[in-house]
Short mmCIF file of C-alpha atoms and ligand atoms in Angstrom, two decimals:
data_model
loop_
_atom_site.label_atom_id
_atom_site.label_comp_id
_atom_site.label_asym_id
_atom_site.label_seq_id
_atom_site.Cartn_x
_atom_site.Cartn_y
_atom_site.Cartn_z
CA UNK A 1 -7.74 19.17 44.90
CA UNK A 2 -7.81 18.29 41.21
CA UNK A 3 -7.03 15.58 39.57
CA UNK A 4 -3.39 16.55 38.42
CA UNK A 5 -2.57 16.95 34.71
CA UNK A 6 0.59 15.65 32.96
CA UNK A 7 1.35 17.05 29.86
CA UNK A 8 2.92 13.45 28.39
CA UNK A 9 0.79 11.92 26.11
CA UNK A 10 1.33 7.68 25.43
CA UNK A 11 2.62 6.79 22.47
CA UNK A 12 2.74 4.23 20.38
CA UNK A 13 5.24 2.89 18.10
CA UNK A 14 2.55 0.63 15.52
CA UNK A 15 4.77 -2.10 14.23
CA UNK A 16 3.76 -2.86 10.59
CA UNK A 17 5.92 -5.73 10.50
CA UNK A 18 3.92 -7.62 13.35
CA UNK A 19 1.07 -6.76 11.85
CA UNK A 20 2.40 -7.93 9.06
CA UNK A 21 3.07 -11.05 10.20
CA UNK A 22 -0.62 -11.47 11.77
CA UNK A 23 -2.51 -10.89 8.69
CA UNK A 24 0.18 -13.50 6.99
CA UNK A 25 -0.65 -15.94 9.45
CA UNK A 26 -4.53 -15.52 8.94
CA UNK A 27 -3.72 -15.69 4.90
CA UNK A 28 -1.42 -18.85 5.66
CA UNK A 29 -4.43 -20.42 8.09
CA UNK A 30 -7.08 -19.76 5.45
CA UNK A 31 -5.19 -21.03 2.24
CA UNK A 32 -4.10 -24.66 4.39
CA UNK A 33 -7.82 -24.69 5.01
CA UNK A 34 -8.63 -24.09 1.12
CA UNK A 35 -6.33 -26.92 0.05
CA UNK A 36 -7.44 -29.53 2.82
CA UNK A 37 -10.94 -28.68 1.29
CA UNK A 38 -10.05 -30.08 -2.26
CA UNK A 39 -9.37 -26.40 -3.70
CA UNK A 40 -5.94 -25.09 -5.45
CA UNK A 41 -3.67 -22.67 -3.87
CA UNK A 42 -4.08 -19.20 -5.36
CA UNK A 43 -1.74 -17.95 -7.57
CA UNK A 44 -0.07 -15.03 -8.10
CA UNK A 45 2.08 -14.26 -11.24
CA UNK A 46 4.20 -11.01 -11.28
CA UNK A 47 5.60 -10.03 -14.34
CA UNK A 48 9.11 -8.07 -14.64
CA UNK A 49 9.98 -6.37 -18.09
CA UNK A 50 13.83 -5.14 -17.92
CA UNK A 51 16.42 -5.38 -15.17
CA UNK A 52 15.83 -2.33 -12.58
CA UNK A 53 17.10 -3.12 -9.67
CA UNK A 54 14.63 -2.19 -7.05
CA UNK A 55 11.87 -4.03 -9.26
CA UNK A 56 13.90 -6.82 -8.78
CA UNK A 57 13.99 -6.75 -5.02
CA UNK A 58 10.23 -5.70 -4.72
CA UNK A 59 9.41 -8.82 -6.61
CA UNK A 60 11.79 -11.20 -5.22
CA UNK A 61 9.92 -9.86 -2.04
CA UNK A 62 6.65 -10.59 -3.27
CA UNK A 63 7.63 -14.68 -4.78
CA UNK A 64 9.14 -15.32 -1.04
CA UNK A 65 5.67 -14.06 0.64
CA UNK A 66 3.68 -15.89 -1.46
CA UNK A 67 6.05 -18.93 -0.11
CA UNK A 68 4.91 -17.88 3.24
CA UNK A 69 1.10 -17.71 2.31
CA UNK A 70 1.05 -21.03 1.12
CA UNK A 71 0.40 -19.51 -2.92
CA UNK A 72 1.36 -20.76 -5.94
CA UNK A 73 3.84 -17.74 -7.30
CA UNK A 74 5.34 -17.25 -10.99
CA UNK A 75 7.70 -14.66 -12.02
CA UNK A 76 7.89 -13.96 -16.00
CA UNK A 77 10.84 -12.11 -16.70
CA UNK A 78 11.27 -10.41 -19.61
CA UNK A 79 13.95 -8.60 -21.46
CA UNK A 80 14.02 -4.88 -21.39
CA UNK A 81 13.62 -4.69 -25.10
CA UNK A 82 10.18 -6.38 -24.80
CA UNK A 83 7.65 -4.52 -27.12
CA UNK A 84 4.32 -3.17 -25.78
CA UNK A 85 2.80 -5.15 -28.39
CA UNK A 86 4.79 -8.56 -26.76
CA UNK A 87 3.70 -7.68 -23.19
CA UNK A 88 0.26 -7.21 -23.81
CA UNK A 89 0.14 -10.18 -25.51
CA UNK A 90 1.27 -11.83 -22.50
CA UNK A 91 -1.38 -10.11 -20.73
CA UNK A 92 -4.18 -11.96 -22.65
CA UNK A 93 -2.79 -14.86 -22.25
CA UNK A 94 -2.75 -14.45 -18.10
CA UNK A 95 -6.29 -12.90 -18.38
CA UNK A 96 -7.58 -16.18 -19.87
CA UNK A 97 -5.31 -18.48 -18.08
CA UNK A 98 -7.95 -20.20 -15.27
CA UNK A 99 -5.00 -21.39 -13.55
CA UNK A 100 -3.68 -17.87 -12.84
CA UNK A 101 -6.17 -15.64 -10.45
CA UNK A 102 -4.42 -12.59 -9.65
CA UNK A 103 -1.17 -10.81 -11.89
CA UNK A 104 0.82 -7.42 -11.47
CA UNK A 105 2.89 -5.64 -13.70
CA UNK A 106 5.64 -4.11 -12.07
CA UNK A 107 6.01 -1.11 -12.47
CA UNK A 108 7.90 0.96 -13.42
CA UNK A 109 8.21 0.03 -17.26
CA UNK A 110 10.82 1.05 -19.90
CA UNK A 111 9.89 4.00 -21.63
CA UNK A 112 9.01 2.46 -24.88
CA UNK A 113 5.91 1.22 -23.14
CA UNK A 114 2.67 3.44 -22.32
CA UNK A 115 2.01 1.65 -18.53
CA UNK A 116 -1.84 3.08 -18.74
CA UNK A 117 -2.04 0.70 -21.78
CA UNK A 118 -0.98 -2.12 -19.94
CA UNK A 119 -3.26 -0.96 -16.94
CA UNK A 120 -6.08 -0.74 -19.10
CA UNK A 121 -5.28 -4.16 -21.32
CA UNK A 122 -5.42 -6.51 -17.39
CA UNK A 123 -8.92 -7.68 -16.89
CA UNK A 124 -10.15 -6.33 -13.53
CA UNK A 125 -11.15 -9.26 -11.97
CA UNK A 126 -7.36 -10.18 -11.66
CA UNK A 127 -5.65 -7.13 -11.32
CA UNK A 128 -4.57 -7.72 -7.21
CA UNK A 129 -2.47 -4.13 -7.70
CA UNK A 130 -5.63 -2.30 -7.79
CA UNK A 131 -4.89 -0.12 -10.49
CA UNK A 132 -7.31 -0.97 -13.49
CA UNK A 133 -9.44 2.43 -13.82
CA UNK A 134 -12.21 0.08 -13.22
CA UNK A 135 -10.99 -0.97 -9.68
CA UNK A 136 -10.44 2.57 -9.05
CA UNK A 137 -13.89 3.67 -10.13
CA UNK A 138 -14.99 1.08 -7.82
CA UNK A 139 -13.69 1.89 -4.97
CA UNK A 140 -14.52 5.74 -5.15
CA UNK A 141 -17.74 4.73 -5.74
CA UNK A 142 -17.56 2.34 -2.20
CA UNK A 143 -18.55 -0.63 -4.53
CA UNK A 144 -16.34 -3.85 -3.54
CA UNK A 145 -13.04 -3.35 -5.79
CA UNK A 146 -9.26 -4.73 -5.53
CA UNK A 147 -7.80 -1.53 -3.33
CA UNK A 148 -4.52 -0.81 -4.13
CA UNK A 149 -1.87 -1.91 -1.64
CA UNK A 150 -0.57 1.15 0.79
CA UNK A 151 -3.80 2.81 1.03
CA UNK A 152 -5.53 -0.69 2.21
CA UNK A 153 -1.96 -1.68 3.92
CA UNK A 154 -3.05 1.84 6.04
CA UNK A 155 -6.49 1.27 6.29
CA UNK A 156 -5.35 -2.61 8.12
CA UNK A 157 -3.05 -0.78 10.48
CA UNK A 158 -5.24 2.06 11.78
CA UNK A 159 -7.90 -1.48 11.93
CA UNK A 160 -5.55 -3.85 13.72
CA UNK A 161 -4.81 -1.23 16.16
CA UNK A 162 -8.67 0.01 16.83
CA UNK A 163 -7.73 3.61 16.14
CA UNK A 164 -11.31 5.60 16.35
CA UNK A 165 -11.47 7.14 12.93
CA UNK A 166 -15.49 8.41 13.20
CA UNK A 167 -15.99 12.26 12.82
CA UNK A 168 -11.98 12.73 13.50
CA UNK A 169 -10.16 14.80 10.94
CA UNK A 170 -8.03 13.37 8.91
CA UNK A 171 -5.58 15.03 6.87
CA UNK A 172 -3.55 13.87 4.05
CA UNK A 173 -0.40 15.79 2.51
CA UNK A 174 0.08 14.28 -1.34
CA UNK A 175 -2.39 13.49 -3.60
CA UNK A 176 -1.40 10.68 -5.84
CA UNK A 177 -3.22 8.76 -7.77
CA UNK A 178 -1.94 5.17 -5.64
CA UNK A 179 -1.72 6.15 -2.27
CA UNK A 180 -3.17 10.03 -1.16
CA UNK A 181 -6.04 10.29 -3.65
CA UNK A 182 -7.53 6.72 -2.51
CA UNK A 183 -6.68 6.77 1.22
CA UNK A 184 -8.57 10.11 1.53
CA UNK A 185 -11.25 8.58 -0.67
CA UNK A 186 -11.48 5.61 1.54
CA UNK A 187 -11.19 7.62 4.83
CA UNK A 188 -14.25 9.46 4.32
CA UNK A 189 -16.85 6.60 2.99
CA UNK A 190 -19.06 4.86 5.63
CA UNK A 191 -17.19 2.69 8.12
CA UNK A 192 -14.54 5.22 8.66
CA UNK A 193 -16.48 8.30 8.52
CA UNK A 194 -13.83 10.95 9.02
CA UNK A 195 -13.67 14.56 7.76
CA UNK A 196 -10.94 14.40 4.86
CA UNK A 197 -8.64 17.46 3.72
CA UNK A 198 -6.85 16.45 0.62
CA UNK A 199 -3.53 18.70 0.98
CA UNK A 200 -0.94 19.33 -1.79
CA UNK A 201 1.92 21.41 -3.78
CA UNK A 202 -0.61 24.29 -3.73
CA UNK A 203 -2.49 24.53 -0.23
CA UNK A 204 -2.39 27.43 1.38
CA UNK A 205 -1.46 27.53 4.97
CA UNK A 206 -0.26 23.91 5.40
CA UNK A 207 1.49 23.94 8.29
CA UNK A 208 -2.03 25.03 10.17
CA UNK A 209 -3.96 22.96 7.99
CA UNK A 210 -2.00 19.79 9.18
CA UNK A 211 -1.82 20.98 12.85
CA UNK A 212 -5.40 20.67 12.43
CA UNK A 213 -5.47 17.03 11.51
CA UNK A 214 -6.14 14.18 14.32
CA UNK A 215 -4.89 11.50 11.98
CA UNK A 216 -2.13 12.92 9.93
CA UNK A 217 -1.32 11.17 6.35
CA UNK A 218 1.63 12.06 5.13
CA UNK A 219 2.22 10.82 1.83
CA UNK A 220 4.28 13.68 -0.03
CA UNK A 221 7.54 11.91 -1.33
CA UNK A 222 9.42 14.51 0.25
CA UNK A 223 12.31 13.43 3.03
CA UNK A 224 11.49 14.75 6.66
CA UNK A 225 9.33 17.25 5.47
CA UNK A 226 6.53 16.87 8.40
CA UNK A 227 7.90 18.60 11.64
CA UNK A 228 6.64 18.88 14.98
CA UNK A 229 5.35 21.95 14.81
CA UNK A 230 2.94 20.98 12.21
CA UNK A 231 1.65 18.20 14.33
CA UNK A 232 -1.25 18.57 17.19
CA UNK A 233 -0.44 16.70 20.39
CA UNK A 234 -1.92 13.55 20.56
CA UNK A 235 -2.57 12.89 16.83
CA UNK A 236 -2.33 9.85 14.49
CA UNK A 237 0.63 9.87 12.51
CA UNK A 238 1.16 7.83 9.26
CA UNK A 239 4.37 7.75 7.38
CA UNK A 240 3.90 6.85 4.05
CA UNK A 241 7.59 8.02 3.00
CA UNK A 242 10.61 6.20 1.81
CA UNK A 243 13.59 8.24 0.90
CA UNK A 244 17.40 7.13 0.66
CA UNK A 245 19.48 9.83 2.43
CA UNK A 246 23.42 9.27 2.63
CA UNK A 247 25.38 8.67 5.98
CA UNK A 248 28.05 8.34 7.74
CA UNK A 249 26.77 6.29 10.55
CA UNK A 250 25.61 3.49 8.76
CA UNK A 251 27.28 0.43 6.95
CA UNK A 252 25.82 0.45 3.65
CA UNK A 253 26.45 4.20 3.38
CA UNK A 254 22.31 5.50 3.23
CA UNK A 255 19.69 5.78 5.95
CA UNK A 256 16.18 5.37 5.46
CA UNK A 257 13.84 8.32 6.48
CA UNK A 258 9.60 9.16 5.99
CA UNK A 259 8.01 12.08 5.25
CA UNK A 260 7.91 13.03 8.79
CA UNK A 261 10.54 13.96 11.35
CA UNK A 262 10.27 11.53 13.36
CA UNK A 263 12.37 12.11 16.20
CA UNK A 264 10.88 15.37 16.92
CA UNK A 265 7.11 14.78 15.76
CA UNK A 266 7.13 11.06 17.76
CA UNK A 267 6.81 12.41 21.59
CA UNK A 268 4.32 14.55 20.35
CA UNK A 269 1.69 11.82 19.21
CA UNK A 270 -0.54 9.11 20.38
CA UNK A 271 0.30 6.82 17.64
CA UNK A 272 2.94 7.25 14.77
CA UNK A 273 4.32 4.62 12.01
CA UNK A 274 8.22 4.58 11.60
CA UNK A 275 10.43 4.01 8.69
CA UNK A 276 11.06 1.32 8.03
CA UNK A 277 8.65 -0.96 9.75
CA UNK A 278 5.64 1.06 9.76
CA UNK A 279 3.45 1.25 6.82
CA UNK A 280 6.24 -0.38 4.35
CA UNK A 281 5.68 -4.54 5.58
CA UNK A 282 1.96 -3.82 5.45
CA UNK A 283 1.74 -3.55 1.35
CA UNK A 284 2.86 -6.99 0.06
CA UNK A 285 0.20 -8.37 2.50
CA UNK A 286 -2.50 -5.99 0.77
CA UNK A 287 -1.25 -8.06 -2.59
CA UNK A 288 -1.34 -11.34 -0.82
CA UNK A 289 -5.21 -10.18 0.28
CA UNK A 290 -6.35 -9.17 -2.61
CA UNK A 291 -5.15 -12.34 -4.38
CA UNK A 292 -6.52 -14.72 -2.17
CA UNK A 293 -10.11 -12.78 -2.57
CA UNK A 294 -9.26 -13.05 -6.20
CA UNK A 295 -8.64 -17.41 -6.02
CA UNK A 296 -12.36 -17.01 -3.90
CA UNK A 297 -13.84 -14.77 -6.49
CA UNK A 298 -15.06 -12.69 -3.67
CA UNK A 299 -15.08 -8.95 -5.30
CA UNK A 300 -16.34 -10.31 -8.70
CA UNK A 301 -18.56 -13.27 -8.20
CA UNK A 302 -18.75 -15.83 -10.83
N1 GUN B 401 6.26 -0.61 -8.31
C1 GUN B 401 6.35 -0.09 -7.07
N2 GUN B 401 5.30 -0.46 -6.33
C2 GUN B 401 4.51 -1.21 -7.12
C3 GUN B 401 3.28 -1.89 -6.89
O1 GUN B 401 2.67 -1.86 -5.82
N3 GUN B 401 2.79 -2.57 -7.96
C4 GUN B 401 3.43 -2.61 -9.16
N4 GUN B 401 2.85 -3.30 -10.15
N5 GUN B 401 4.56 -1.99 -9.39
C5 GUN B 401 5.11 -1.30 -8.37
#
């Protein structure tokens, strides 16, 4: 007799936030080492133009992680009337401070102020977000660049959790310039090696083009839109999606939810991010990486 086949595949649930908390530790570890060696702490400086209230939270986020990491951390906050002409001066003045090795503007900015311009006006070598066409460039070109934060924050959890990525397909659904565009970039260069289909607004057949995928990127911005039946049984699944919905069953009145349905597509995969929790704790500790490679000078050597 045979060896008798179950159709329930294992599944796990990969818990960004203790990964999270791993790669903090190892940042933590590393920086105490720095400073018994003689060496300042890195610093990070974020700078918030206006009062938006989410900006506020993602930053406050940030200052309190840098706590954790052992970094030095400035905020400059500045009024929402702020010229372009104002911020970018403050710009120069970070990009020659030597005390100051990595800085982010937060984005988004008020509308007075073209954000490529301030992009473009941040010297590479300390722009931790990642964004600085030059970065980019970089990394599409597999050079060593600053990656920006969720497509490395994915790129650490399918690592930390040994997911084989050689010759599998990989399909990603979104193709923005900060997370879809570079994660399917990333995906296919040497070390990863897997066979990339960049999906969006216009492909044709997506439902059979995703059913296709073993690891399964969906990065759309669009609230549950990734159901079961789009999903082959035993793939990778990463959430990349954060959407407010309202409800009734909750306190605060909203629910979180990805891009995928997760109650449905879950049972069906061998390894799926949730939301919150999955890929969402990993990006601050991207930032935190990228700065302390910054303080060591490690993508730009002196
Ligand atoms: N706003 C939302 N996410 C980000 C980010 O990762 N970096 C910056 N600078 N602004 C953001």
């Amino acid at each position: 007799m045979g060896k008798i086949e179950t159709k329930k595949t294992i599944m796990t649930i990969i818990d960004g936030k203790e990964v999270a908390a791993a790669l903090r530790k190892q940042i933590a570890d590393e920086v105490a080492e720095m400073v018994r060696a003689g060496k300042r702490a890195p610093h990070l400086v974020a700078i918030l133009v206006g009062t938006d209230g989410a900006s506020q939270t993602y930053v406050g986020h940030k200052e309190k992680c840098c706590g954790e990491c052992g970094f030095r951390s400035t905020v400059l906050r500045l009024p929402e009337e702020t010229s372009e002409e104002e911020l970018l001066a403050h710009i120069d003045r970070l990009n020659a401070d030597e005390e100051v090795d990595g800085f982010i503007v937060q984005l988004p900015l008020p509308r007075h102020i073209s954000e490529q311009k301030v992009i473009e006006a941040i010297d590479p070598r300390k722009d931790v977000d990642g964004f600085h066409p030059i970065n980019v460039g970089r990394m599409n070109s597999g050079l060593p660049a600053f990656v920006s934060a969720t497509p490395d924050g994915i790129l650490s959890l399918l690592r930390y959790y040994g997911i084989e990525t050689a010759g599998r397909h990989c399909v990603v659904i979104g193709r923005s310039n900060i997370v879809g565009r570079p994660v399917a970039n990333l995906l296919s260069q040497k070390g990863w090696d897997c066979t990339v289909t960049l999906c969006h607004s216009r492909t044709r057949d997506l439902k059979q083009v995703a059913a296709s995928a073993d690891i399964l990127i969906a990065a759309l911005g669009k609230a549950e839109f990734v159901t079961a039946d789009m999903v082959k049984p035993g793939a990778v699944v990463i959430d990349v999606g954060i959407t407010r919905l309202p409800s009734d069953k909750t306190k605060s009145g909203w629910r979180l939810v990805g891009d995928v349905k997760y109650d449905e597509v879950a049972p069906k995969c061998s390894f799926i991010t949730p939301v919150p929790g999955g890929v969402g704790p990993m990006t601050i500790i991207s930032l935190m990486q990228n700065t302390l490679k910054a303080a060591r000078h490690e993508i730009y050597p002196r």
